[in-house]
Short mmCIF file of C-alpha atoms and ligand atoms in Angstrom, two decimals:
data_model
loop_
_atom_site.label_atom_id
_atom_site.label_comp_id
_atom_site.label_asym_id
_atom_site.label_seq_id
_atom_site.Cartn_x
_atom_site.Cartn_y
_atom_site.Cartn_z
CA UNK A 1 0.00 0.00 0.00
CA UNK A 2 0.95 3.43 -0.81
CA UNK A 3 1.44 5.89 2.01
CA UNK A 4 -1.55 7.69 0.95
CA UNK A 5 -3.85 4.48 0.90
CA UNK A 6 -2.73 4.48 4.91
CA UNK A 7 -4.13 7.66 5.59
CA UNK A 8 -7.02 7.67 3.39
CA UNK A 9 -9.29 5.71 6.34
CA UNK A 10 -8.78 8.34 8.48
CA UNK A 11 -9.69 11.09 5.95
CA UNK A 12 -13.35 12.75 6.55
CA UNK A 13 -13.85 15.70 4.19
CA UNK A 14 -10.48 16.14 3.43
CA UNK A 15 -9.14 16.16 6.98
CA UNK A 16 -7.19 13.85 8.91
CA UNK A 17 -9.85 12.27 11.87
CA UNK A 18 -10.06 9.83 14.58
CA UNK A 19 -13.38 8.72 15.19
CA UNK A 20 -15.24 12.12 14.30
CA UNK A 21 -13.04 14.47 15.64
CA UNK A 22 -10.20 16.53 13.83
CA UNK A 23 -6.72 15.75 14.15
CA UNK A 24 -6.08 19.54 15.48
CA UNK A 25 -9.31 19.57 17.81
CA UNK A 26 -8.47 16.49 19.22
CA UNK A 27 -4.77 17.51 19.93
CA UNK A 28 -6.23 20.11 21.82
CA UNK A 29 -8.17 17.67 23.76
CA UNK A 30 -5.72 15.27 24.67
CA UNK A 31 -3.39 18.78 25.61
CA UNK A 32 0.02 17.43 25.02
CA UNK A 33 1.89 15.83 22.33
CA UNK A 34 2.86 12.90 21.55
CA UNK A 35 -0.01 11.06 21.79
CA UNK A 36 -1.34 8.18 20.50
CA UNK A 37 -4.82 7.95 19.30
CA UNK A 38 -7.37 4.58 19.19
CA UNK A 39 -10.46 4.67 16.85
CA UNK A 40 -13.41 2.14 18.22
CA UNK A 41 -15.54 2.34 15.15
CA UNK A 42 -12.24 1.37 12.92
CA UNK A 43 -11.76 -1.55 15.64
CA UNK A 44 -15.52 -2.42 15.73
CA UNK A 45 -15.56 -2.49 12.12
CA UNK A 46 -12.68 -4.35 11.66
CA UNK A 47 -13.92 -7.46 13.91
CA UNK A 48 -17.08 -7.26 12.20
CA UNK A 49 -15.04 -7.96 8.63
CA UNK A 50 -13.25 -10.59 10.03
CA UNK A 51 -16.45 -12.31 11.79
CA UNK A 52 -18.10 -12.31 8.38
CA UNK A 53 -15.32 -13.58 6.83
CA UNK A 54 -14.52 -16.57 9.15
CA UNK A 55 -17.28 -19.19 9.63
CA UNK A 56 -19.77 -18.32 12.47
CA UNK A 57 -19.11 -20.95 14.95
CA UNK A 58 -15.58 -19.79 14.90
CA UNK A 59 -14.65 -17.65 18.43
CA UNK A 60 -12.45 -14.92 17.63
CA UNK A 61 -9.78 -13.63 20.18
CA UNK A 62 -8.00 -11.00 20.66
CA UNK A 63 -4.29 -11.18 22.00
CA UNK A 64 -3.73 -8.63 24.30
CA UNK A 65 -0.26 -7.91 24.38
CA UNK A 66 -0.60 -6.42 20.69
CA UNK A 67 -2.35 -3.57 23.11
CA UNK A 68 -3.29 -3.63 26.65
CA UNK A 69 -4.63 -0.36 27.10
CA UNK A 70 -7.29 -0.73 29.50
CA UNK A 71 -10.06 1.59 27.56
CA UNK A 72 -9.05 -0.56 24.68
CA UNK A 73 -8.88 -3.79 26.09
CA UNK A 74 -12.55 -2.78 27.60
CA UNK A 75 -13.78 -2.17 24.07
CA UNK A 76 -12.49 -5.01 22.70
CA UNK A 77 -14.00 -7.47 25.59
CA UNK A 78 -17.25 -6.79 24.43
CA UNK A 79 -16.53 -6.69 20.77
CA UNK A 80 -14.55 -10.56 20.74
CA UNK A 81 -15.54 -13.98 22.36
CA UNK A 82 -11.83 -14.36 23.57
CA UNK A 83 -9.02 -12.42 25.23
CA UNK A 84 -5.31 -14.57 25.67
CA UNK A 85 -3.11 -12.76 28.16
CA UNK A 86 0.78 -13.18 28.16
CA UNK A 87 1.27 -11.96 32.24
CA UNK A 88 -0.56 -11.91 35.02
CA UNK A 89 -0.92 -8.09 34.67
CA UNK A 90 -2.62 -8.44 31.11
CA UNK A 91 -5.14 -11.59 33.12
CA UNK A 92 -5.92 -8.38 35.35
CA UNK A 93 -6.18 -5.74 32.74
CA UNK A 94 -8.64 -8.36 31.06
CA UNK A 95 -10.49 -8.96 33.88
CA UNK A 96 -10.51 -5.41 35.17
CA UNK A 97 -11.97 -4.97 31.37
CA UNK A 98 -15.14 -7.35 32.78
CA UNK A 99 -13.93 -10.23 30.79
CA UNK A 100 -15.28 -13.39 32.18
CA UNK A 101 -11.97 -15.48 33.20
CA UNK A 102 -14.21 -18.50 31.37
CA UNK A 103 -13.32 -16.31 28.29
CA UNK A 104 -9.52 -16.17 28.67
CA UNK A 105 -6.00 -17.70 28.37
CA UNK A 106 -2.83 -17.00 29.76
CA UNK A 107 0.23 -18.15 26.95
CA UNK A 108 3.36 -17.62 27.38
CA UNK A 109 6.49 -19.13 28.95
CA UNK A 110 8.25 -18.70 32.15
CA UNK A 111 4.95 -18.35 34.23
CA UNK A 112 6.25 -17.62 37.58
CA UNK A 113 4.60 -19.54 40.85
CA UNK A 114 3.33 -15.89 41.68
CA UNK A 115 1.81 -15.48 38.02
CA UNK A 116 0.34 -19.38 38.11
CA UNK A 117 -1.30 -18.95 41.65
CA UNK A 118 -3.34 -15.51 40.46
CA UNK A 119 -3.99 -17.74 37.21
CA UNK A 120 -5.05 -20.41 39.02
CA UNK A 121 -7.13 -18.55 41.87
CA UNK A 122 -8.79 -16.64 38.88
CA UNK A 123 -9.89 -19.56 36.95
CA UNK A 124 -8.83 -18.58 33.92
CA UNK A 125 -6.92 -21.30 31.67
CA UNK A 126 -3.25 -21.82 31.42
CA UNK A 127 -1.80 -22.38 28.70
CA UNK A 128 1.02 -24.86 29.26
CA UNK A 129 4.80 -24.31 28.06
CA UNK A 130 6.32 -27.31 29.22
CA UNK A 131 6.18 -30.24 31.51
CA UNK A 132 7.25 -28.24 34.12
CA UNK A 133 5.23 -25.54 33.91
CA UNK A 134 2.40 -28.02 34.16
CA UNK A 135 3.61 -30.00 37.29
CA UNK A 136 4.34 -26.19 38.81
CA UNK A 137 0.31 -25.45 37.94
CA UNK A 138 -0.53 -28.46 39.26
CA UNK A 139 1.44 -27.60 42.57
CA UNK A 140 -0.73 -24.87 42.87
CA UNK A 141 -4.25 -25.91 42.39
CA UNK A 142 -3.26 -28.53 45.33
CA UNK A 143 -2.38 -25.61 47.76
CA UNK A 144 -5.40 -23.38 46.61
CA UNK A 145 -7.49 -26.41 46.65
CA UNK A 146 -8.42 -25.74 43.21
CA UNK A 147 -7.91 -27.41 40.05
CA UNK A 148 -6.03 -25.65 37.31
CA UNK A 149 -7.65 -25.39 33.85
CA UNK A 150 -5.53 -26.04 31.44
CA UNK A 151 -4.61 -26.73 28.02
CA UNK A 152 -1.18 -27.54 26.13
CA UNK A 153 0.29 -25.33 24.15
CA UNK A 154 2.32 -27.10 21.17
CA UNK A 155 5.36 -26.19 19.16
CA UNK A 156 4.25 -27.97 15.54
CA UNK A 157 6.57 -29.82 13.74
CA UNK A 158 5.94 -27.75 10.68
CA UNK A 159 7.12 -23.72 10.16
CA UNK A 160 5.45 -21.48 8.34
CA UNK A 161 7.04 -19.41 6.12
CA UNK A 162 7.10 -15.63 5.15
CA UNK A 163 6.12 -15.24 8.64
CA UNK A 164 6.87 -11.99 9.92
CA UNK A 165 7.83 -13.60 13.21
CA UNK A 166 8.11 -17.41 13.69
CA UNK A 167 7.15 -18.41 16.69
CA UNK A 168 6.47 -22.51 15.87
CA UNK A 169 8.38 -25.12 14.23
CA UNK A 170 12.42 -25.98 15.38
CA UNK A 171 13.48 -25.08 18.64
CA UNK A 172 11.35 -23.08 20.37
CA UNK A 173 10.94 -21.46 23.93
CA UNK A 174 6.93 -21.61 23.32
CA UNK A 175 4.95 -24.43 23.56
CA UNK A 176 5.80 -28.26 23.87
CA UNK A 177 7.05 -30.04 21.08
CA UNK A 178 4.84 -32.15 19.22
CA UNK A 179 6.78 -35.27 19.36
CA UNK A 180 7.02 -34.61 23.40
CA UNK A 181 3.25 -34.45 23.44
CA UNK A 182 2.01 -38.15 23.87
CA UNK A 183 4.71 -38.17 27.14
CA UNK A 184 3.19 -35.00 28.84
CA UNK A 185 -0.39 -36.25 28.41
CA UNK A 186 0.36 -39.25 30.06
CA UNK A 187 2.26 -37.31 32.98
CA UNK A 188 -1.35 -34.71 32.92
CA UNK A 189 -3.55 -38.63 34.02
CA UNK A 190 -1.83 -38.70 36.65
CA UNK A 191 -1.94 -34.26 37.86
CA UNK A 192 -4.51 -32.96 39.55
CA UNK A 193 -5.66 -30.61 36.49
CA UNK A 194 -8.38 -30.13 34.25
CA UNK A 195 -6.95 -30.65 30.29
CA UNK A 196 -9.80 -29.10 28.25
CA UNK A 197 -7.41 -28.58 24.93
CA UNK A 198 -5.05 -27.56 22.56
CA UNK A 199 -3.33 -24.59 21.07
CA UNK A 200 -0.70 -23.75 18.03
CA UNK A 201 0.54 -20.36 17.41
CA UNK A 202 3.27 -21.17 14.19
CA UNK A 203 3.41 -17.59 13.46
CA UNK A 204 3.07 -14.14 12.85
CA UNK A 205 2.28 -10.90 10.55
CA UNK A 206 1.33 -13.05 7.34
CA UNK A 207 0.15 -11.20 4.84
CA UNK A 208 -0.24 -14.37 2.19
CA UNK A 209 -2.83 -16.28 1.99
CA UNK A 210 -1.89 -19.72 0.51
CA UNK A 211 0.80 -19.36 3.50
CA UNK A 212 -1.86 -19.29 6.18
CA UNK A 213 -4.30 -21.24 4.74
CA UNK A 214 -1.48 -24.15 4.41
CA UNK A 215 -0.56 -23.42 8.12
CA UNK A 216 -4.26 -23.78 9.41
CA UNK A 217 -4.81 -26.84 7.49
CA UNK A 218 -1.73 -28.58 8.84
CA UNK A 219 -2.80 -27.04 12.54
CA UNK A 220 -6.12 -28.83 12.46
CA UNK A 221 -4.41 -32.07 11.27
CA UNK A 222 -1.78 -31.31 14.29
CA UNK A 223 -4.66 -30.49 17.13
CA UNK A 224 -7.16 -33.34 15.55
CA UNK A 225 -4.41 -35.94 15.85
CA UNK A 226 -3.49 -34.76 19.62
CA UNK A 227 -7.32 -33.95 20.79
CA UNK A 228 -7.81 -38.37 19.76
CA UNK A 229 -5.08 -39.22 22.04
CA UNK A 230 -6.92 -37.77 25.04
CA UNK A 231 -9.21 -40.20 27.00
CA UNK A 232 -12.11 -36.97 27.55
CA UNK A 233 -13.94 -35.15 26.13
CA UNK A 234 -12.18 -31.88 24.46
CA UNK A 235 -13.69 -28.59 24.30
CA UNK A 236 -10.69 -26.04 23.59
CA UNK A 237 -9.11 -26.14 20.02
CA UNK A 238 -6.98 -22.85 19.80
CA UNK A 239 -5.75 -23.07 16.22
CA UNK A 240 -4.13 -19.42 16.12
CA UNK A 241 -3.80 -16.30 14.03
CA UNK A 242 -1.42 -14.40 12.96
CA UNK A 243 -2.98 -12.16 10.19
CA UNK A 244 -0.87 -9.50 9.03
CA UNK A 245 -1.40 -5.88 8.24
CA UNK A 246 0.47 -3.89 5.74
CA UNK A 247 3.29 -1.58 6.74
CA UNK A 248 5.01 -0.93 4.03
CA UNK A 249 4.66 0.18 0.07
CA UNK A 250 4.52 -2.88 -1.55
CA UNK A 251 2.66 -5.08 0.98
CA UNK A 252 -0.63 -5.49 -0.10
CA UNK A 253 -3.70 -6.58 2.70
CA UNK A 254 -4.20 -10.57 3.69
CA UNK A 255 -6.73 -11.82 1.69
CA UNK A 256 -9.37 -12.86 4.35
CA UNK A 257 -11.70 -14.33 1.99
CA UNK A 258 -9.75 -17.06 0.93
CA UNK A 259 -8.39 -17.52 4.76
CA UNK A 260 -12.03 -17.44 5.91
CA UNK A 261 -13.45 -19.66 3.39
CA UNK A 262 -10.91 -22.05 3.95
CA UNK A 263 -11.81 -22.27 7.98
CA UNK A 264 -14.68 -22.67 7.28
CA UNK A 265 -14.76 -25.71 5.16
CA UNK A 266 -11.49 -27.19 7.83
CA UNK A 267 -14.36 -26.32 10.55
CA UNK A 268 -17.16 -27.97 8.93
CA UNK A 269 -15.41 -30.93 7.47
CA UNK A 270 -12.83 -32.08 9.85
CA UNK A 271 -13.24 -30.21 13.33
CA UNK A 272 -16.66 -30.13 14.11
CA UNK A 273 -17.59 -34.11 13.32
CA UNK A 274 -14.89 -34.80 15.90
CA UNK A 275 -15.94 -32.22 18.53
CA UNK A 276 -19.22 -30.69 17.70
CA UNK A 277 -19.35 -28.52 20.58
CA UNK A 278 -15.69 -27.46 21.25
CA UNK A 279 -14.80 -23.97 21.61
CA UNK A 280 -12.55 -23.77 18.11
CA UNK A 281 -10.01 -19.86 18.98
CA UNK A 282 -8.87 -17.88 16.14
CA UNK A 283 -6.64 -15.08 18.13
CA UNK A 284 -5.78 -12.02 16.24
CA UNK A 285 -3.55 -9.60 17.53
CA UNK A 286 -2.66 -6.49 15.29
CA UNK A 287 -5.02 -7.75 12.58
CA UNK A 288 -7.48 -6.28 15.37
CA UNK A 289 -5.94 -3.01 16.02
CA UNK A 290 -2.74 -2.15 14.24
CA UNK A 291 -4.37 -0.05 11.53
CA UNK A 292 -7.08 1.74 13.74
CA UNK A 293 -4.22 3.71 15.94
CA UNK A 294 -2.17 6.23 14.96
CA UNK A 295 1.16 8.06 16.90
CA UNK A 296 1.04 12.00 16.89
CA UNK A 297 4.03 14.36 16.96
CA UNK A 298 4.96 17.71 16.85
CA UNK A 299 7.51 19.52 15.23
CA UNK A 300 10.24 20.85 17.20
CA UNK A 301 13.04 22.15 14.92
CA UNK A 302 13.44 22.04 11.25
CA UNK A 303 17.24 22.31 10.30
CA UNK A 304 19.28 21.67 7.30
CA UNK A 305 22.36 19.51 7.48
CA UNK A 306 24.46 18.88 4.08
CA UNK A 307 21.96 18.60 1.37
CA UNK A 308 19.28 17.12 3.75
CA UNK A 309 16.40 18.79 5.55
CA UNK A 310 15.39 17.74 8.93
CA UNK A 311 12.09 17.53 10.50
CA UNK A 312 12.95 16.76 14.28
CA UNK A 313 9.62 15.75 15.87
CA UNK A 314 8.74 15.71 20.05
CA UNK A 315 7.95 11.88 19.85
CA UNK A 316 10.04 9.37 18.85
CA UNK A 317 11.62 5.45 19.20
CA UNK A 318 11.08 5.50 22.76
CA UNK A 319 7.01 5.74 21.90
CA UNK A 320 6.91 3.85 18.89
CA UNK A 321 10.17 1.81 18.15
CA UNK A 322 8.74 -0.26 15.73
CA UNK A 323 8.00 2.28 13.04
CA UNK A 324 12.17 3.25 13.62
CA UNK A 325 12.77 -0.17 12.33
CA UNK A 326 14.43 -1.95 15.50
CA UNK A 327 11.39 -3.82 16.72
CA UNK A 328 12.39 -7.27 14.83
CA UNK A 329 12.88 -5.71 11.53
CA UNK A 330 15.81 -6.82 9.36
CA UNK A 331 15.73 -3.58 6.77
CA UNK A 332 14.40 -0.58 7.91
CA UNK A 333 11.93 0.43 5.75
CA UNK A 334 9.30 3.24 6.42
CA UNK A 335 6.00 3.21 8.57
CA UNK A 336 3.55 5.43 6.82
CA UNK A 337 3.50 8.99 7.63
CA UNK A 338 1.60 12.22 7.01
CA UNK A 339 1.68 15.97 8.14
CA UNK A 340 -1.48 16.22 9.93
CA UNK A 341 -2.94 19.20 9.44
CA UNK A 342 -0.99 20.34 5.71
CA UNK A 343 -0.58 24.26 5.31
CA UNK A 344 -2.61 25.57 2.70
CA UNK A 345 -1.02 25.35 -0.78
CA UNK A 346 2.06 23.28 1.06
CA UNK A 347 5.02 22.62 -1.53
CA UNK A 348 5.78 18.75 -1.37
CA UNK A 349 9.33 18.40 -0.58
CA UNK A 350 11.63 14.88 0.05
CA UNK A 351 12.64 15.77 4.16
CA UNK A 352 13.69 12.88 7.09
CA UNK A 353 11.93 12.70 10.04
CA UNK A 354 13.62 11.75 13.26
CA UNK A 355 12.44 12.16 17.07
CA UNK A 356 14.30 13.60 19.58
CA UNK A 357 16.43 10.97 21.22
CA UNK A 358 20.55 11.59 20.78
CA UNK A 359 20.75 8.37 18.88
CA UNK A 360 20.65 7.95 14.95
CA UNK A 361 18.30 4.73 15.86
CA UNK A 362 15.47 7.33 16.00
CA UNK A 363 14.72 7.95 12.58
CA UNK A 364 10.73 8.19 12.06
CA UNK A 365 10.75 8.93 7.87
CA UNK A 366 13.73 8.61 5.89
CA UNK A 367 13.62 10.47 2.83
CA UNK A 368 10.30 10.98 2.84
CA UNK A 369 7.66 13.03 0.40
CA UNK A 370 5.71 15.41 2.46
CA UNK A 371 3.86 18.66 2.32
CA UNK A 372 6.07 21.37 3.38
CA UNK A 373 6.17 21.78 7.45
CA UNK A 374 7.50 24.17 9.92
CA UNK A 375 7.80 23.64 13.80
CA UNK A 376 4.48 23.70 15.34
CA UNK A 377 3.17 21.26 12.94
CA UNK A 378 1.57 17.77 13.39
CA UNK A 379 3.37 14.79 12.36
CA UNK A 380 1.45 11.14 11.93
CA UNK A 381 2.88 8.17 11.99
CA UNK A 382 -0.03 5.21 11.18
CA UNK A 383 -0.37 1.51 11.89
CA UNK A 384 0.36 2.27 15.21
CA UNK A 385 -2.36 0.98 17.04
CA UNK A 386 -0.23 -2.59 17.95
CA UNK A 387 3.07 -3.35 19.16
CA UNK A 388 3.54 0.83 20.08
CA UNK A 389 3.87 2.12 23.23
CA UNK A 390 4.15 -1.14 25.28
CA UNK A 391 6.38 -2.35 22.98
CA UNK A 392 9.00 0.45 23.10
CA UNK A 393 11.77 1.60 25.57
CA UNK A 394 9.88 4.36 27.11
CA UNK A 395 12.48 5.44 29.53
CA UNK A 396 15.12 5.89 27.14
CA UNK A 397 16.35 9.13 27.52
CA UNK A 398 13.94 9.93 30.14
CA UNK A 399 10.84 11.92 28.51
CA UNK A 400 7.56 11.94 29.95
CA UNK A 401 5.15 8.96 29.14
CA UNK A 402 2.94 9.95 25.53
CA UNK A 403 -1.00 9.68 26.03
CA UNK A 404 -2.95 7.38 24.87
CA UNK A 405 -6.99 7.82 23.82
CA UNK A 406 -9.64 6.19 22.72
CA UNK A 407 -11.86 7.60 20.75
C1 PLP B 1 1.64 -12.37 20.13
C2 PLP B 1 0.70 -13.47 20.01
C3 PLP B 1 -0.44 -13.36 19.18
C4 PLP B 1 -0.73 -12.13 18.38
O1 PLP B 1 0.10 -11.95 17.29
P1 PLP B 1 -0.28 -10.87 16.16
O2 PLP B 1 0.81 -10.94 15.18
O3 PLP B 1 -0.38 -9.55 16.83
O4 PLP B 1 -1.60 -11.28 15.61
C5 PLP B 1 -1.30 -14.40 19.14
N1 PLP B 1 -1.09 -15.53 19.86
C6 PLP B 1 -0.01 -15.68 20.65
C7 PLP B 1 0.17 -16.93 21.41
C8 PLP B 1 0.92 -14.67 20.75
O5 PLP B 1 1.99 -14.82 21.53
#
């Protein structure tokens, strides 16, 4: 996608909006800069596409970690059937949300004692790492005197390429590996803990169909072949996500039709004779989110060094450290980025946008094509609604903490 097909969503009669409000008026709101900014109708829309798309008896999830803003988080509670949590303070922001604990999972390795008891005392399920992890949760439930829901998560035997970010398949530090899997079943007879399922997360931030709809077939081989080898009755299938969004100019949006279509018929055909009433997860993370937030600067200081102009912007990598390319990237490339609110009759002009820490890391727009801008300005960076704040070093360099709204 082009830079300009980014901000086009959030273009209402020629002005840059979130929700209804201006870019400018709600700058004033918020009172500070930088800031990031949440849309709800973008978000409510967005899991409304994807429920239409996958088949209905599907129960979408949202992983929190992608954002655990609490506003957000609240939101999104009511909007999805399924919340997974990744630490015991996301289980809290998720309940604090209203979320029944029924309703969520807690993924994720090294689960402390500390992190297991408030799982366990909570009653939400626990997604198990290793054979450890599972005798530890089982420790627990017998001091609480209650019994740990659980359900195993597995590392497949299969990777999925043109993931943005494997996370199954090889070595891993998530989940149990498949082969392992017959061994830690028979240890889970013999615990004190409730098994209800399974769950395989293989990967991340795919943006090709064919890739994910090869993964999810070979999941639901992978968690059909493991749910048989359990004595009881199974009602948790977690079969994953990882949709991707675009980021850059040539990546072009998952097709969620074809991704969709195919659940449905893997649902239908192979899943639900099996286990007609089992709760079947799709989790989406940034699929969910990533495009409906947005990261707003101002301009501090425009200076020209050598032949290049500088925008230098109040915000930066400590905020948003993804869009400076060091959040897993191997090229930097750029995040789409606009001037907010353009001067009238603005001269386009090719400048480099960098925040204000004293590190070349924090480069926001290299080379970029924007309308002219002096200090003062607004500076948007999109697809900023995942993986942002919480996923950047705020206290580098000591600046206060951004804002963040919903709106
Ligand atoms: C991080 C994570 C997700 C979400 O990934 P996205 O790329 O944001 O969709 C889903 N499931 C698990 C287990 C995760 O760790």
């Amino acid at each position: 996608m082009k830079p300009e097909e980014h901000e086009a969503p959030f273009v209402r009669n020629g002005s840059l909006c979130v929700g209804d409000v201006e870019l400018g008026r709600l700058s004033e709101q918020v009172g500070s800069t930088p800031f990031f900014a949440y849309d709800r109708a973008k978000i409510t829309a967005r899991v409304a596409a994807v429920r239409s798309a996958l088949p209905a008896d599907i129960d979408l999830g949202f992983a929190v970690k992608a954002n655990p803003m609490p506003a957000l988080v609240q939101h999104l509670s009511r909007e999805v059937d399924w919340l997974d949590v990744a630490s015991a303070g996301e289980m809290q922001v998720a309940l604090d949300a209203g979320t029944s604990p029924a309703r969520v999972s807690f993924a994720g390795p090294g689960k402390t004692d500390a992190e297991l008891r408030r799982a366990v005392a909570a009653g939400v399920l626990i997604e198990l790492e290793s054979a450890t992890e599972a005798r530890r949760a089982a420790a627990v439930g017998g001091v609480l005197g209650i019994r740990p829901r659980v359900a195993v998560r597995v590392n497949p035997d299969f990777t999925v390429k043109g993931s943005g970010m494997r996370m199954g398949g090889g070595p891993q530090q998530f989940g149990v590996d498949v082969e392992q899997v017959p061994g830690l079943l028979e240890e889970l007879r013999d615990l004190d803990v409730a098994v209800e399922g399974f769950h395989v997360f293989a990967g991340s931030q795919n943006l090709q169909s064919e890739i994910l709809v090869d993964a999810q077939r070979r999941t639901v081989d992978l968690v059909l072949e493991l749910a048989a080898k359990w004595p009881d009755e199974i009602s948790y299938l977690n079969l994953g996500g990882g949709f991707g969004i675009p980021y850059f100019e040539r990546d072009r949006p998952l097709d969620l039709r074809a991704v969709g279509d195919n659940l449905r018929r893997l649902v239908t055909e192979e899943i639900r004779p099996a286990h007609p009433t089992a709760r079947v997860v799709i989790e989406l993370g940034r699929y969910l989110v990533g495009e409906a937030g947005i990261y707003v600067t101002r301009v501090v200081d425009r200076k020209t060094s050598r032949d290049k102009t500088y925008l230098v912007v109040d915000g930066g990598m400590h905020h948003q450290l993804a869009a400076s390319g060091n959040f897993g990237q191997v090229i930097r490339r750029n995040y789409p980025i606009a001037v907010g609110e353009p001067r009238r009759g603005a001269e386009r002009e090719r400048v480099t946008v960098v925040g204000s820490l004293c590190t070349p890391l924090d480069l926001l727009g290299d080379d970029v094509d924007l309308p002219h801008a002096e200090p003062g300005d607004l500076i948007v960076l999109f697809q900023a609604g995942a993986y942002g704040l919480t996923a950047s070093p705020t206290r580098f360099l000591g600046h206060p903490e951004p804002a963040e709204i919903v709106v």
